[in-house]
Short mmCIF file of C-alpha atoms in Angstrom, two decimals:
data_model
loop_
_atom_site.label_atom_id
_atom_site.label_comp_id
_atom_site.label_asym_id
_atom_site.label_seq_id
_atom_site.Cartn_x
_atom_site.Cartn_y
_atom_site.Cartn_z
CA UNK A 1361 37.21 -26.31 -15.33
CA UNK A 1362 38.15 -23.63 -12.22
CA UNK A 1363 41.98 -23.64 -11.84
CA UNK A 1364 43.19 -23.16 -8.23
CA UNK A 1365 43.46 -20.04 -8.62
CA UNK A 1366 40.14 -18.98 -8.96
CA UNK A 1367 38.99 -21.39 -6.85
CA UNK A 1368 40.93 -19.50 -4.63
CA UNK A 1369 39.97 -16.14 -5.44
CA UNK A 1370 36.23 -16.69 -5.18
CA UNK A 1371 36.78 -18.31 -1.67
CA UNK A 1372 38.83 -14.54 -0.74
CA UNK A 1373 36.05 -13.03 -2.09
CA UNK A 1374 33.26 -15.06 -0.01
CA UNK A 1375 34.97 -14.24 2.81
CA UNK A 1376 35.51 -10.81 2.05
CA UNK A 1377 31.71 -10.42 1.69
CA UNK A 1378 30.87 -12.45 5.15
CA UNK A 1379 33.23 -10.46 6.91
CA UNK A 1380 31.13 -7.22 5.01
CA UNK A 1381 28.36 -8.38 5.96
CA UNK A 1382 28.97 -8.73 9.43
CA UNK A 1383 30.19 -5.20 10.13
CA UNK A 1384 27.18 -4.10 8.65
CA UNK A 1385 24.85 -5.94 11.02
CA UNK A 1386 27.01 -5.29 13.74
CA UNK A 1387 27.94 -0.99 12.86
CA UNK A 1388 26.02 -0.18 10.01
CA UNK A 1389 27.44 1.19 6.38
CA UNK A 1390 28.98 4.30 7.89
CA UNK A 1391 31.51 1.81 10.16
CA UNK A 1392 32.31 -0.18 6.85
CA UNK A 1393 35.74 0.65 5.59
CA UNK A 1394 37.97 -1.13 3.22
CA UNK A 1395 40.88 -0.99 5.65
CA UNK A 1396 39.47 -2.79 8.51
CA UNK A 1397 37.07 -5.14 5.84
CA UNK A 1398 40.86 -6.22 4.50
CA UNK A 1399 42.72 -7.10 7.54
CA UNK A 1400 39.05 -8.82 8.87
CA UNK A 1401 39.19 -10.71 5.79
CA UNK A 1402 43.17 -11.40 5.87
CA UNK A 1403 43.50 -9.63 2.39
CA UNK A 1404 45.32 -6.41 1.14
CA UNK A 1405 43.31 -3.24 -0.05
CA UNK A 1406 44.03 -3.78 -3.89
CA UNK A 1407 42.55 -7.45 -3.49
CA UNK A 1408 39.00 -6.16 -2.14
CA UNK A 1409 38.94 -3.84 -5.47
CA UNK A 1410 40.10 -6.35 -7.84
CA UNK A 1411 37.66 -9.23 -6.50
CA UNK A 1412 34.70 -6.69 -5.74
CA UNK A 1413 35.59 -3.08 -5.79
CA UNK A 1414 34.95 0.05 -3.82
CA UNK A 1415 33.05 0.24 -0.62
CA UNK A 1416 29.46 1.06 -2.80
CA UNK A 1417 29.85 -1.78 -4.73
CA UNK A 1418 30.92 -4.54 -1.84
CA UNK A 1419 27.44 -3.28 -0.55
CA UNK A 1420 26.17 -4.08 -4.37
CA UNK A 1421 27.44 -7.31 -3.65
CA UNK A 1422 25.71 -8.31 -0.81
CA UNK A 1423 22.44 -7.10 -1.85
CA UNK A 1424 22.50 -8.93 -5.45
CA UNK A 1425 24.00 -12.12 -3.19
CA UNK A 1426 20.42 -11.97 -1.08
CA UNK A 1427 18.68 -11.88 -4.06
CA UNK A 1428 20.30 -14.64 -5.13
CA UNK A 1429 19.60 -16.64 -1.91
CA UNK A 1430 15.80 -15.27 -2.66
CA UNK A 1431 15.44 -16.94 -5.47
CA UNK A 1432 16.72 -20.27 -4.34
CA UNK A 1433 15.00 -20.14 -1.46
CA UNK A 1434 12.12 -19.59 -4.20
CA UNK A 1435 12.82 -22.25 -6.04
CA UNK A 1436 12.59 -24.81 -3.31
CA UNK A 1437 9.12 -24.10 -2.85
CA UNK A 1438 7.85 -24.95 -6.02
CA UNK A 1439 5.99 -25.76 -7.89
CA UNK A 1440 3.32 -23.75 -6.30
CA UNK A 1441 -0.53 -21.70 -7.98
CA UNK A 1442 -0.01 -19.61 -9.88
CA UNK A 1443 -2.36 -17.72 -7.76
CA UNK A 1444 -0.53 -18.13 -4.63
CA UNK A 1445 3.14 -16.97 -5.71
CA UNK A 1446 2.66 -13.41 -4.23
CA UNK A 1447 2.04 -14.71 -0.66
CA UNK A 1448 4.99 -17.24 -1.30
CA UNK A 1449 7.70 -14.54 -2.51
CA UNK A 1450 6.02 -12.04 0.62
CA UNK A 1451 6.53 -15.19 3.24
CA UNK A 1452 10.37 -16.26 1.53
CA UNK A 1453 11.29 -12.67 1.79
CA UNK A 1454 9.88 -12.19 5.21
CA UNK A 1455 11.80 -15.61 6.34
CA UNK A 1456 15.02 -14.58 5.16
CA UNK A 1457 14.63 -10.97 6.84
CA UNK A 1458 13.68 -12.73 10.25
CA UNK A 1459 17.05 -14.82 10.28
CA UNK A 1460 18.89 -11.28 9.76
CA UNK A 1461 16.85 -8.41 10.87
CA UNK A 1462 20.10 -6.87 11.47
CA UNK A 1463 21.57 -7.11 8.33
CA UNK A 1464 18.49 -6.18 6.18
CA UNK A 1465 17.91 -3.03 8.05
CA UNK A 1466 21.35 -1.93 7.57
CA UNK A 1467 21.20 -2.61 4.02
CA UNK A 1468 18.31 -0.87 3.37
CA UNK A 1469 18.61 2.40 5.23
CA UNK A 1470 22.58 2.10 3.30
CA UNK A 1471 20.56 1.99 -0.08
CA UNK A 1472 18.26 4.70 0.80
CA UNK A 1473 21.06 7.05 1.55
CA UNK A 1474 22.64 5.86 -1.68
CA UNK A 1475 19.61 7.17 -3.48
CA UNK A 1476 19.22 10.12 -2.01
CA UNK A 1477 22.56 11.26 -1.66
CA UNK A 1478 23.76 10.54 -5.43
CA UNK A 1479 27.13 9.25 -3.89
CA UNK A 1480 26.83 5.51 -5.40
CA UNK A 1481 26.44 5.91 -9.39
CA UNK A 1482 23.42 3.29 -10.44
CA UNK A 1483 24.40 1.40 -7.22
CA UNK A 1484 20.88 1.81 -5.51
CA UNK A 1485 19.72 1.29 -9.25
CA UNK A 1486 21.20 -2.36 -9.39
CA UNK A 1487 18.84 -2.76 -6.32
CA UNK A 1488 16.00 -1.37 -8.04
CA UNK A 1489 16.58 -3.16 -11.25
CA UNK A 1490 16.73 -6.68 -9.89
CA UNK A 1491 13.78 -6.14 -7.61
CA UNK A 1492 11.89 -5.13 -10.59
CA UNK A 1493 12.62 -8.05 -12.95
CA UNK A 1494 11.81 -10.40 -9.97
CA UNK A 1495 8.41 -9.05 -10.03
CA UNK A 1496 8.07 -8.68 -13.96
CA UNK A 1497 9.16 -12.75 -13.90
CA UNK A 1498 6.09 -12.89 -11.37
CA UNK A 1499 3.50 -10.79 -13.77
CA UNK A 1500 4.78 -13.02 -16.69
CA UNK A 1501 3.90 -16.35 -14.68
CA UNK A 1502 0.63 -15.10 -14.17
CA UNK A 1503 0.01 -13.92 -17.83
CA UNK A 1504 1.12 -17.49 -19.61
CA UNK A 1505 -1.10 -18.76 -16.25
CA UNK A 1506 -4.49 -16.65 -18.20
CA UNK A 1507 -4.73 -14.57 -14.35
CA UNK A 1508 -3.80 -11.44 -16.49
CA UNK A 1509 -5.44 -10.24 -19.47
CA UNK A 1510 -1.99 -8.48 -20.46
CA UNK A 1511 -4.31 -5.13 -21.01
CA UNK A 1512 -1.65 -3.29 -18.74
CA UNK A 1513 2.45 -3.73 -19.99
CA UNK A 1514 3.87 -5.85 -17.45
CA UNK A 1515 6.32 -3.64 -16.62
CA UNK A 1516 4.28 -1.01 -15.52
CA UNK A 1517 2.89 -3.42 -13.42
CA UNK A 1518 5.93 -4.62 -12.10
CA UNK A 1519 7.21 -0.68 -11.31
CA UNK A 1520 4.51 -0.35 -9.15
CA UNK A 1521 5.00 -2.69 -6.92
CA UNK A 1522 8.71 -2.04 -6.88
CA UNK A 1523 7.60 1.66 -5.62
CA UNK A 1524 5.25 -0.09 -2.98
CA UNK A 1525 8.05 -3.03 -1.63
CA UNK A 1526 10.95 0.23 -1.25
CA UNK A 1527 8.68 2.26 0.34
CA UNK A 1528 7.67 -0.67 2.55
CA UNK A 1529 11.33 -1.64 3.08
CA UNK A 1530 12.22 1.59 3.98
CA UNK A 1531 9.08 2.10 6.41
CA UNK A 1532 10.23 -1.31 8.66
CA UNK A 1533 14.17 -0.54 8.21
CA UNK A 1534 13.44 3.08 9.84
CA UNK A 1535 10.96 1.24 12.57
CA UNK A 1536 8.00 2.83 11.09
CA UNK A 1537 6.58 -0.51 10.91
CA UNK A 1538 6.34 -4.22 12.69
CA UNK A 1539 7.18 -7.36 10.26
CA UNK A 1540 3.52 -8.62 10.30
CA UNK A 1541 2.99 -5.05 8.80
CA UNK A 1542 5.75 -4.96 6.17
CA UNK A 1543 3.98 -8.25 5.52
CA UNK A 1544 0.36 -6.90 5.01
CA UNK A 1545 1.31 -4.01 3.34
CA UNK A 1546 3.49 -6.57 1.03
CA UNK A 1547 0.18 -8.28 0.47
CA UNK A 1548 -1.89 -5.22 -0.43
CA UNK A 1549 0.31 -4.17 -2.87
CA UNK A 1550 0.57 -6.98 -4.74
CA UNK A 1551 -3.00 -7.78 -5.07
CA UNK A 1552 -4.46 -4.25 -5.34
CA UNK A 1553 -1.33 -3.89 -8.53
CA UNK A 1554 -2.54 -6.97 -9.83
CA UNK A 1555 -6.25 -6.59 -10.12
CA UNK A 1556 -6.04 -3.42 -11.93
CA UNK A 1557 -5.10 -5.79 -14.86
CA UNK A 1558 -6.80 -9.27 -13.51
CA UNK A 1559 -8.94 -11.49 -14.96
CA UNK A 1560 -12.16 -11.93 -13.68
CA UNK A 1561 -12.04 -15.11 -11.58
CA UNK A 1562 -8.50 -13.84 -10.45
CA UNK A 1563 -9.61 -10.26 -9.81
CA UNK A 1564 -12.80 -11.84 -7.54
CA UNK A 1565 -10.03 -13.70 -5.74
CA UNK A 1566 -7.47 -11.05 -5.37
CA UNK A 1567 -10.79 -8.68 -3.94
CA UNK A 1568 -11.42 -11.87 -1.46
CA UNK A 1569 -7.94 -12.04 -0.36
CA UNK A 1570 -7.55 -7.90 0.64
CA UNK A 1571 -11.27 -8.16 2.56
CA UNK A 1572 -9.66 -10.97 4.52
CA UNK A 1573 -6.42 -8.74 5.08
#
């Protein structure tokens, strides 16, 4: 049973993390400092480290928190083909970025300079990793579904098309790309990944679905 106190100390921390993730929409990563973040958020310093920690991993936070709502969002749309789950997890994510472009943009050009900066130890890795055992949960469906053959380990299968939705991500976040592109290219990659280790029927389908792309 939650005592009061931690009742209380998860609501500090929710509004900790709404308060971060406002001044990231608003300024961007560089603007977020723990400082400001505590008197936004009507705590002291030492309480944003002992509820979340340093400013790397309040961003950790946030991101793990949208997968989170990804996967509830997710859930309310099923049951749903087998077939058809890549399209739904492209359209959930692409709903979710549409209510926030702001905030996802920020997010991911702050995790891209995470990785290529080495400043945030396995921080953009707990991006990586989550994104990754979303889509190895998606090649599993399919597999117990008979749409793979299981020829090709499914987490090989699942690491390429975490390489294809960062690269993606990273392409709309810098403006490289329109949302009805990150969407296509979403597409693609899932069904060109998918039919290298498809079943027949599926692998006719998946062919059908990229000549109609």
């Amino acid at each position: 049973m939650n005592t009061t106190r931690s009742i209380n100390m998860q609501k500090r921390r929710e509004r900790i993390l709404a308060e971060a993730r406002a001044v990231l929409s608003s300024k961007g990563f560089e603007a977020l400092n723990l400082r400001d973040l505590a008197d936004l958020a009507g705590v002291t310093v030492p309480t944003i480290y002992n509820l979340i920690g340093n400013k790397e991993e309040v961003l950790n936070a946030l991101m793990l928190g949208t997968f989170d709502d990804f996967e509830d969002e997710l859930v309310k749309q099923l049951p749903c083909p087998a077939a058809g789950l890549p399209e739904l997890m492209a359209d959930t994510l692409l709903g979710m970025i549409k209510g926030d472009q702001a905030f996802y943009r920020a997010a991911a050009l702050a995790n891209e300079r995470a990785e290529t900066t080495n400043k945030v130890a396995g921080g953009y890795g707990i991006t990586r990793i989550t994104i990754k055992r979303i889509f190895s949960d998606l090649c599993q469906t399919l597999l117990e579904e008979g749409l793979l053959k299981g020829d090709i380990n499914q987490a090989t299968l699942a690491e390429q098309m975490t390489n294809n939705h960062q690269v993606i991500m990273r392409d709309w976040a810098r403006r490289i790309i329109s949302l009805d592109e990150f969407r296509a290219q979403s597409l693609t990659g899932f069904y060109v990944t998918l039919a290298a280790d498809a079943v027949a029927t599926f692998h006719d389908e998946l062919a059908s679905r990229l000549r109609a792309s």
